[in-house]
Coordinates of C-alpha atoms (C1' of nucleotides) in Angstrom, one line a residue:
Chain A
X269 CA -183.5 -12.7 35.0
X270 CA -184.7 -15.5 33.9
X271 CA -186.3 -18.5 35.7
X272 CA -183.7 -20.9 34.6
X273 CA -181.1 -18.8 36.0
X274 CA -182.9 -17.7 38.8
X275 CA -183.0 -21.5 39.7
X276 CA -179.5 -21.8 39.2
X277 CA -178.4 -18.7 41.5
X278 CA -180.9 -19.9 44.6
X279 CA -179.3 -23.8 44.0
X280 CA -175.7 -22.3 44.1
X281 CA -176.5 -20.3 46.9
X282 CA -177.9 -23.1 49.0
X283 CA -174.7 -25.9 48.4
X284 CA -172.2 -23.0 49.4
X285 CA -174.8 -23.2 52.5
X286 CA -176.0 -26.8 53.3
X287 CA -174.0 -28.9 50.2
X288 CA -175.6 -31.1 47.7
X289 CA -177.7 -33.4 49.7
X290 CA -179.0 -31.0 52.1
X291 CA -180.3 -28.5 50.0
X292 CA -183.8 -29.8 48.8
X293 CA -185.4 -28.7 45.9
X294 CA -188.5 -27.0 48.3
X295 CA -185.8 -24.5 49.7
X296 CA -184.7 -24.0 46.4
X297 CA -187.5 -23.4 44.7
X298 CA -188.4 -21.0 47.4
X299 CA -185.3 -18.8 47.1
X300 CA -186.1 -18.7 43.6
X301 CA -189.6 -17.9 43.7
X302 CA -190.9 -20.3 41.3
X303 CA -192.7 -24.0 41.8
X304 CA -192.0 -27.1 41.1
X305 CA -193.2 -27.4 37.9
X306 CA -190.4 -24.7 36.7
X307 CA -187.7 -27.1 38.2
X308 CA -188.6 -30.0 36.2
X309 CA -189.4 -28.0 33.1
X310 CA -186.3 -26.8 33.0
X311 CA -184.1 -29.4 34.4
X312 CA -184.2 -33.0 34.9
X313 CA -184.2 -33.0 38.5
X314 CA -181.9 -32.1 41.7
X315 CA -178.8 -33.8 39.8
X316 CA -178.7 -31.9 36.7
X317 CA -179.7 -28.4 38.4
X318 CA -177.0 -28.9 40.9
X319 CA -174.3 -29.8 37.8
X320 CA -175.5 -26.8 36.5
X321 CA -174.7 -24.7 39.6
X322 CA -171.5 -26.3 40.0
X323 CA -170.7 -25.4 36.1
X324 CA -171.3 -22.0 36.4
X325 CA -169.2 -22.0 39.9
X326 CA -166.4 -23.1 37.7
X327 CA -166.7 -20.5 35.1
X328 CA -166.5 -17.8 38.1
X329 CA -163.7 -19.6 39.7
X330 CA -161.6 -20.0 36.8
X331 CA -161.9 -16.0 35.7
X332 CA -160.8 -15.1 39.7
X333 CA -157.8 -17.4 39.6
X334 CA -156.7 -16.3 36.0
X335 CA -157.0 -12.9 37.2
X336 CA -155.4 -13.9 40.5
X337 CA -152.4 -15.5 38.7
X338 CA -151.7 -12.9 36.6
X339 CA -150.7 -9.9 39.1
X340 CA -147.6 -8.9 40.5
X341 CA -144.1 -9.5 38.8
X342 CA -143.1 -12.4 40.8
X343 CA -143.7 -16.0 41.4
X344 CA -144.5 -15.2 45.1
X345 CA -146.9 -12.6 44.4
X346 CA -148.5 -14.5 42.6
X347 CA -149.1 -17.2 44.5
X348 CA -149.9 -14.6 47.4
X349 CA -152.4 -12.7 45.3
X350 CA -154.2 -16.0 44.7
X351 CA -154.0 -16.6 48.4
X352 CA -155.7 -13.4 49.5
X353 CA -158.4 -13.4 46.9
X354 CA -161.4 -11.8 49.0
X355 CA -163.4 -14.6 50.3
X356 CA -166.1 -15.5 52.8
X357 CA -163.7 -17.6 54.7
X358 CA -166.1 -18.9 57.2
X359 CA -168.6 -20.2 54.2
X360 CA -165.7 -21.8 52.7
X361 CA -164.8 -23.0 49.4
X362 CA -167.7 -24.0 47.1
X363 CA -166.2 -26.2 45.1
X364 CA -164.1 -27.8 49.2
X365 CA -167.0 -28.6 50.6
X366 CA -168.8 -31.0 48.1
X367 CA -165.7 -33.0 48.1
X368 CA -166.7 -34.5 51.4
X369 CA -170.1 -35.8 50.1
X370 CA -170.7 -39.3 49.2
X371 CA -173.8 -37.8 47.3
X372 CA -171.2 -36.0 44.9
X373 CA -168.4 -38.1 44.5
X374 CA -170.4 -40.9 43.8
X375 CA -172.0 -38.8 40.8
X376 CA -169.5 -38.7 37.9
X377 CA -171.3 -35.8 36.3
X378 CA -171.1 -33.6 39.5
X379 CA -167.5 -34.9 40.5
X380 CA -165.8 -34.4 36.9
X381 CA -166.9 -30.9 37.3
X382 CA -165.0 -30.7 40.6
X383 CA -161.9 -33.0 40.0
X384 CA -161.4 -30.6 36.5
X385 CA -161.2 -27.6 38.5
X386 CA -158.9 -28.5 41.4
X387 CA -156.6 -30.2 38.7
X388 CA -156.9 -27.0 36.7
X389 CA -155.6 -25.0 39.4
X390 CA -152.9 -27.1 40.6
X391 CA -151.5 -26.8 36.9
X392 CA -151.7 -23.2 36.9
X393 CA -149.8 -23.0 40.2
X394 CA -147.1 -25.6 38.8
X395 CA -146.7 -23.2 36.0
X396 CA -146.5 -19.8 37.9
X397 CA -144.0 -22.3 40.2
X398 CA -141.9 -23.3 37.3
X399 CA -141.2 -19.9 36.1
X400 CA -140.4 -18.7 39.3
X401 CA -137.6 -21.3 39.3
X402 CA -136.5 -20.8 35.8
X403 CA -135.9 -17.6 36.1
X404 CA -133.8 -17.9 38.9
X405 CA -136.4 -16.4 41.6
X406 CA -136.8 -19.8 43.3
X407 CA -134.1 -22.6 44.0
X408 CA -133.7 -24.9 41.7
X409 CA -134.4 -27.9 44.1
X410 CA -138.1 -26.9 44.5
X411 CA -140.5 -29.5 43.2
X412 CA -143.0 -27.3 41.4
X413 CA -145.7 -30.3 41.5
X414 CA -145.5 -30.8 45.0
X415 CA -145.3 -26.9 46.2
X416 CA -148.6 -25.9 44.0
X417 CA -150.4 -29.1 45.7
X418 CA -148.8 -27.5 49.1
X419 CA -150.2 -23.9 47.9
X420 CA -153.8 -25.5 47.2
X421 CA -153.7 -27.5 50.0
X422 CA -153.0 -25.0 52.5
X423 CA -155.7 -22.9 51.5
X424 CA -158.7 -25.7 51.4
X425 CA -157.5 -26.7 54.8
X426 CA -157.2 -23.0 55.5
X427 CA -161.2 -23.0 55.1
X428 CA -161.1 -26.6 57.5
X429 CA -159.7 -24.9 60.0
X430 CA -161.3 -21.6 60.5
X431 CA -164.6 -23.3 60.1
X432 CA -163.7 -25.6 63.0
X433 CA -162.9 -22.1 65.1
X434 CA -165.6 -20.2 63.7
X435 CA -162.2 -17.6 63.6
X436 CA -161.4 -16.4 60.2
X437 CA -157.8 -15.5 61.6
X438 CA -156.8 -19.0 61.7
X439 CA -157.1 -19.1 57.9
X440 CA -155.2 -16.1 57.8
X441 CA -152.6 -17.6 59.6
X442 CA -152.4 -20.4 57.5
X443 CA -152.2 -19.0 53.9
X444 CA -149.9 -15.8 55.5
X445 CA -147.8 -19.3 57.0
X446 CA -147.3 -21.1 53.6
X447 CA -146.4 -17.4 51.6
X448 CA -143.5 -17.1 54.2
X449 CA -142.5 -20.6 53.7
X450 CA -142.6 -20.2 49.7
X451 CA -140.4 -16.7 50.3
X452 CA -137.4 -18.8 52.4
X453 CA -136.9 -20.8 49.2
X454 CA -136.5 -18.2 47.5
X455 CA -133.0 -18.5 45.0
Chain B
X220 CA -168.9 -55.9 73.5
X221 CA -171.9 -54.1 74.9
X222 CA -174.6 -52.6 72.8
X223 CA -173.7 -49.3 73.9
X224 CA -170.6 -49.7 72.5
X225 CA -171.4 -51.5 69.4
X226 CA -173.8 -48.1 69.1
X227 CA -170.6 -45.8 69.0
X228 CA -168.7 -48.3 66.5
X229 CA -171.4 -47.9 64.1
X230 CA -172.1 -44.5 64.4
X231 CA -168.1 -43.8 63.8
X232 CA -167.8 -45.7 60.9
X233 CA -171.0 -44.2 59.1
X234 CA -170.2 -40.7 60.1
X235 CA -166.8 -41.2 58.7
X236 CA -167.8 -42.4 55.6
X237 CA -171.8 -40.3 55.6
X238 CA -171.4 -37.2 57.7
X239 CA -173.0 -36.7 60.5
X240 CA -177.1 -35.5 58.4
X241 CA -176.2 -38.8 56.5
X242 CA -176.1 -40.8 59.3
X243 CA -179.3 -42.3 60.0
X244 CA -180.3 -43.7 62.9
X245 CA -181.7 -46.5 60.8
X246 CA -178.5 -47.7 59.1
X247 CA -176.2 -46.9 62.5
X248 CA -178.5 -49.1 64.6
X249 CA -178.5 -52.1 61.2
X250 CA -174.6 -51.9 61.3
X251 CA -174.5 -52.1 65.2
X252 CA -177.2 -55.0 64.8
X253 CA -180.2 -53.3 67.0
X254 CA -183.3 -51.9 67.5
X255 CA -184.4 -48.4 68.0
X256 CA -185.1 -48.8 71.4
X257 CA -181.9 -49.8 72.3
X258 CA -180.2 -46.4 71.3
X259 CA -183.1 -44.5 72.3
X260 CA -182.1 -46.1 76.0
X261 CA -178.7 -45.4 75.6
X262 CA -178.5 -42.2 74.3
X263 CA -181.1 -39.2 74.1
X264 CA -180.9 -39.2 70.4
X265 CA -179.0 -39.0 67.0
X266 CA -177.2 -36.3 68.3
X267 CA -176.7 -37.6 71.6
X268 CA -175.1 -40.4 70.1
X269 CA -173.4 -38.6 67.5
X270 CA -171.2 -36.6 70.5
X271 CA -170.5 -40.1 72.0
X272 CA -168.8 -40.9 68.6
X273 CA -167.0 -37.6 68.3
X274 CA -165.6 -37.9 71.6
X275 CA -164.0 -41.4 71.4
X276 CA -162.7 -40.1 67.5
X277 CA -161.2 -37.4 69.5
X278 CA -159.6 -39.9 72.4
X279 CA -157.8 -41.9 70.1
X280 CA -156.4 -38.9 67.7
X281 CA -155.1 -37.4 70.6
X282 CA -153.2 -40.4 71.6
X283 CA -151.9 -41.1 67.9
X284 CA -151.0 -37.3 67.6
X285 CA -149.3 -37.4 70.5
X286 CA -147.0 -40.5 70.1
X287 CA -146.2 -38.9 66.3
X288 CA -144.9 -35.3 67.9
X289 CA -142.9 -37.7 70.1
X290 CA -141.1 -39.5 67.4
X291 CA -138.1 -38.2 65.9
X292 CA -135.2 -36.2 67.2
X293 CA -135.8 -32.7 65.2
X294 CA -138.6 -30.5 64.6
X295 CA -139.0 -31.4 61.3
X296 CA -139.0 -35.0 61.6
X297 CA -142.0 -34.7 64.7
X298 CA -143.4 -32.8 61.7
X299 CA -142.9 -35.0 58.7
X300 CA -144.1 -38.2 61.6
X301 CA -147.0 -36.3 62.4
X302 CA -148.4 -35.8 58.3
X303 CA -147.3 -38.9 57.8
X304 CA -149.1 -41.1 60.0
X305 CA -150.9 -44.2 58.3
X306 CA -154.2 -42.5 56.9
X307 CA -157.0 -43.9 54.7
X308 CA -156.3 -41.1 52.7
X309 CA -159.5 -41.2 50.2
X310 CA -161.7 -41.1 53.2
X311 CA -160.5 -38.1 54.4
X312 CA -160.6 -36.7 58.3
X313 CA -162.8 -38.0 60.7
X314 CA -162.7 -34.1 61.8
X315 CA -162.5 -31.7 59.1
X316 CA -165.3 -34.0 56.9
X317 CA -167.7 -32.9 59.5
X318 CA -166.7 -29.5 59.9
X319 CA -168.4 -28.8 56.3
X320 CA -171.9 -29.5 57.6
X321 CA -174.6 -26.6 59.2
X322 CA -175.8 -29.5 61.1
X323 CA -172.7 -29.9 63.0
X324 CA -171.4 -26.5 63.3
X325 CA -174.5 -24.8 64.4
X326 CA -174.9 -27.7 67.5
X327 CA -172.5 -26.6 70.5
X328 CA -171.6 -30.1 71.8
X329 CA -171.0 -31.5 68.5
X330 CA -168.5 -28.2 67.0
X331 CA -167.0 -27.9 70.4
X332 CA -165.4 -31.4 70.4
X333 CA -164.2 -30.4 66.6
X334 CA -162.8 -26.7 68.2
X335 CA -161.0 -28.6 70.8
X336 CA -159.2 -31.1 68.6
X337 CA -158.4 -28.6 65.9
X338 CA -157.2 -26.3 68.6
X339 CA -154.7 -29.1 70.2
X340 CA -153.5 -29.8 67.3
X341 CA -152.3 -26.9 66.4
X342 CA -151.0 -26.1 69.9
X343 CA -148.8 -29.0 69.8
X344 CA -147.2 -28.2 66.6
X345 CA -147.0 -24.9 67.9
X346 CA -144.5 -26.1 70.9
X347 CA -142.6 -28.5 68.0
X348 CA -142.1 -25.7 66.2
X349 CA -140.8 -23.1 68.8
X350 CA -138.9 -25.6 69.9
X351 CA -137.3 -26.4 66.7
X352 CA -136.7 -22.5 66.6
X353 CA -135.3 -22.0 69.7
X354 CA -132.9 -25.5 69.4
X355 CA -131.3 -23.4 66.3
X356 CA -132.9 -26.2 64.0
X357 CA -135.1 -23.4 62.1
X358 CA -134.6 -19.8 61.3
X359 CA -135.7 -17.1 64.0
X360 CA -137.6 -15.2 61.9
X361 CA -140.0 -18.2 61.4
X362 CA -143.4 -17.7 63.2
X363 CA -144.4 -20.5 64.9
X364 CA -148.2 -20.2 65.4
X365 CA -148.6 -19.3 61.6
X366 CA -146.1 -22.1 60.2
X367 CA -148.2 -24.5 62.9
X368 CA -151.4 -23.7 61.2
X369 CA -149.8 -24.2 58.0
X370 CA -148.9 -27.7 58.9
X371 CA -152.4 -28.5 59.5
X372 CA -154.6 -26.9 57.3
X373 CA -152.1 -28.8 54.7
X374 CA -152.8 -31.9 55.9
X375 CA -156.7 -30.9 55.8
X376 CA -157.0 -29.6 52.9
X377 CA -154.7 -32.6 50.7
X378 CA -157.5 -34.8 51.9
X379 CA -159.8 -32.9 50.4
X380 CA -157.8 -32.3 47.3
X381 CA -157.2 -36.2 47.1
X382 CA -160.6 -37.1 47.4
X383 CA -161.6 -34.3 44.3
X384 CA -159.1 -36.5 42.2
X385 CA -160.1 -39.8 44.0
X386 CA -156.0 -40.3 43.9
X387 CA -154.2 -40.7 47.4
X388 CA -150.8 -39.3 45.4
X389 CA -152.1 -35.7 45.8
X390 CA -152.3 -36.1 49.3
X391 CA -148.3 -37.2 49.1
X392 CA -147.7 -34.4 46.6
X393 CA -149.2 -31.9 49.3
X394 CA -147.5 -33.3 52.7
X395 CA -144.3 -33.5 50.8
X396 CA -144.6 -30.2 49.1
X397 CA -144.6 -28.7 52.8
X398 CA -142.2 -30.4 54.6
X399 CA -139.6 -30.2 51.8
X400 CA -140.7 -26.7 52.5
X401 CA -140.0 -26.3 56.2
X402 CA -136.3 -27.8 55.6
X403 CA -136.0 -24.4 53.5
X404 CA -136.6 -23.1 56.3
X405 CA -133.7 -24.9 58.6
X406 CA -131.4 -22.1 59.9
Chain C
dG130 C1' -193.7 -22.3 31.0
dT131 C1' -195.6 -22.4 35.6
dC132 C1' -198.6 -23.7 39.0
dT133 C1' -201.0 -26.9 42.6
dA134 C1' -202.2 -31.4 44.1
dT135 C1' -200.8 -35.7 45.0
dA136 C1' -198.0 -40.2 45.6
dC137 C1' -194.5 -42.6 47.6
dT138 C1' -190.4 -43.0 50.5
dT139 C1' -187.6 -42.0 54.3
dG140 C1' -185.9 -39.6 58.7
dG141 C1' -186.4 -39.0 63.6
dA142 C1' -188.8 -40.0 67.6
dT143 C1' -192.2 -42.2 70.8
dA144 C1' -195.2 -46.0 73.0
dG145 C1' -195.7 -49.8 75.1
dA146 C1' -195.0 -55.0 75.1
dC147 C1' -191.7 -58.5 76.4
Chain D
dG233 C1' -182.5 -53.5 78.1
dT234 C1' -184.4 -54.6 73.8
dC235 C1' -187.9 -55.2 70.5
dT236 C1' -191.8 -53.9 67.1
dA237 C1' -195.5 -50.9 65.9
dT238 C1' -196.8 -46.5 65.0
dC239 C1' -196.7 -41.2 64.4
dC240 C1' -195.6 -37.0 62.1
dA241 C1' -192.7 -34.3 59.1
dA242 C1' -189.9 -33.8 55.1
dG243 C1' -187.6 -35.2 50.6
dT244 C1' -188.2 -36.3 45.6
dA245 C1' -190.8 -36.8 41.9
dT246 C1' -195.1 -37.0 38.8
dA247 C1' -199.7 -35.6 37.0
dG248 C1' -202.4 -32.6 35.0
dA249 C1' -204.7 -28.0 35.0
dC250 C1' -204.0 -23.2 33.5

DNA sequence: GTCTATACTTGGATAGAC
DNA sequence: GTCTATCCAAGTATAGAC
């Protein structure tokens, strides 16, 4: 592989670990075996090599979810298939855990990245919602806009929770809670 | 109000807004207006001080928790008083912001504080809930310690999904979404 | 394109005067 | 109790050789 992506592997490797401001460039360039000199060849500095982790972290995302949203023949199992995606549950969500950090939501080129993708998702969940209530599968007083930010809620603060714990059952109680929710308002 | 006080004050605001790794001793002791000898007298360290900060954060959501479950005359109004306490919603949980960090996490006295709240938390909605069940308010087949959890990892995670979209109406969208939701789920 | 050496700043903590 | 002066390590970036 090359160096450039090696660079971009170790830095999105190290922010699902530590986050943006906590993962220097020395740890970074470690994991990826090169020096410094490669890092500022290649990128302009810790900002733009983190934007470009966070990019291709988006990328990945986006394929799981499409995939995600696309099985099963129901609204619900939809929705349940995008809630039991594998995942590391106690490392938690890569794109979750930079929200919290000034650092990144003070950067418009590292939060646009993040903002796009939670609103992407939230209009694919509205969208899986809406058909489940147009064709009769959900009630018809469900507000599909509120429900999919629900759905995404629930399983960021899924990752919240079972972090706090250290107890990966807690987020399992959580997303397995919200599914049986979503199946009593069933039409 | 003493120093040791105005040490706490300051160290609650910046970890709110910083993180706890953020939070430098520098800027905690400039907003508390004192010297570095002062904290190092009062407390053993930055993460000395850091557990003072957690533990008064702690004291006070208990009491504000408790006097929302309190409110209300059915389960799902404790509920709907409990997500919708008054909240800076763009700055996000004292809590859950800091349960993102390695720093906190991998330091007993600092997660365990976090562990303990989350924990309460969820045991009081857990006793709402039941309650509700057994009242005849909500179905029997609800589960109580799941639907709990739900509750609160979708008030954790709209904070986060409010601060990705730097818009507070996601956070309504979310705590709406799931209590419209639980009155599905009335019996 | 990649390396090492270096510069500059900041974080956390300690020492010792007042 | 509180202050200032100081120490040491680490973070980010640049310079310049290879």
């Amino acid at each position: 592989m090359s160096t450039r992506e090696e660079l971009i592997g170790a830095a999105r490797d190290l922010m699902w670990e530590r986050g943006y401001a906590a993962s220097t460039p020395r740890e970074i360039l470690e994991a990826a075996g090169a020096g410094k000199g490669s890092m500022y060849h290649h990128f302009r500095g810790k900002e733009a090599l983190a934007q470009a982790a966070i990019e291709r972290n988006a990328e990945e995302m986006r394929t799981q979810v499409t995939s995600a949203l696309e099985s099963g023949d129901s609204a619900v199992s939809k929705v349940r298939a995008y809630l039991n995606r594998e995942r590391e549950v106690l490392k938690g969500c890569r794109f979750g855990r930079l929200v919290q950090e000034p650092g990144v939501i003070d950067t418009p080129a590292l939060r646009g990245e993040i903002e796009d993708m939670f609103a992407w998702v939230r209009a694919r969940l509205v969208t899986v919602i809406s058909d489940g209530i147009r064709s009769g599968e959900l009630r018809s007083d469900l507000d599909a806009t509120r429900t999919a930010a629900t759905v995404a809620a629930t399983l960021q603060g899924a990752y919240v929770l079972a972090r706090a714990a250290q107890d990966a059952s807690v987020f399992d109680d959580a997303i397995e809670g919200v599914a049986a929710l979503l199946e009593t308002a069933r039409a």
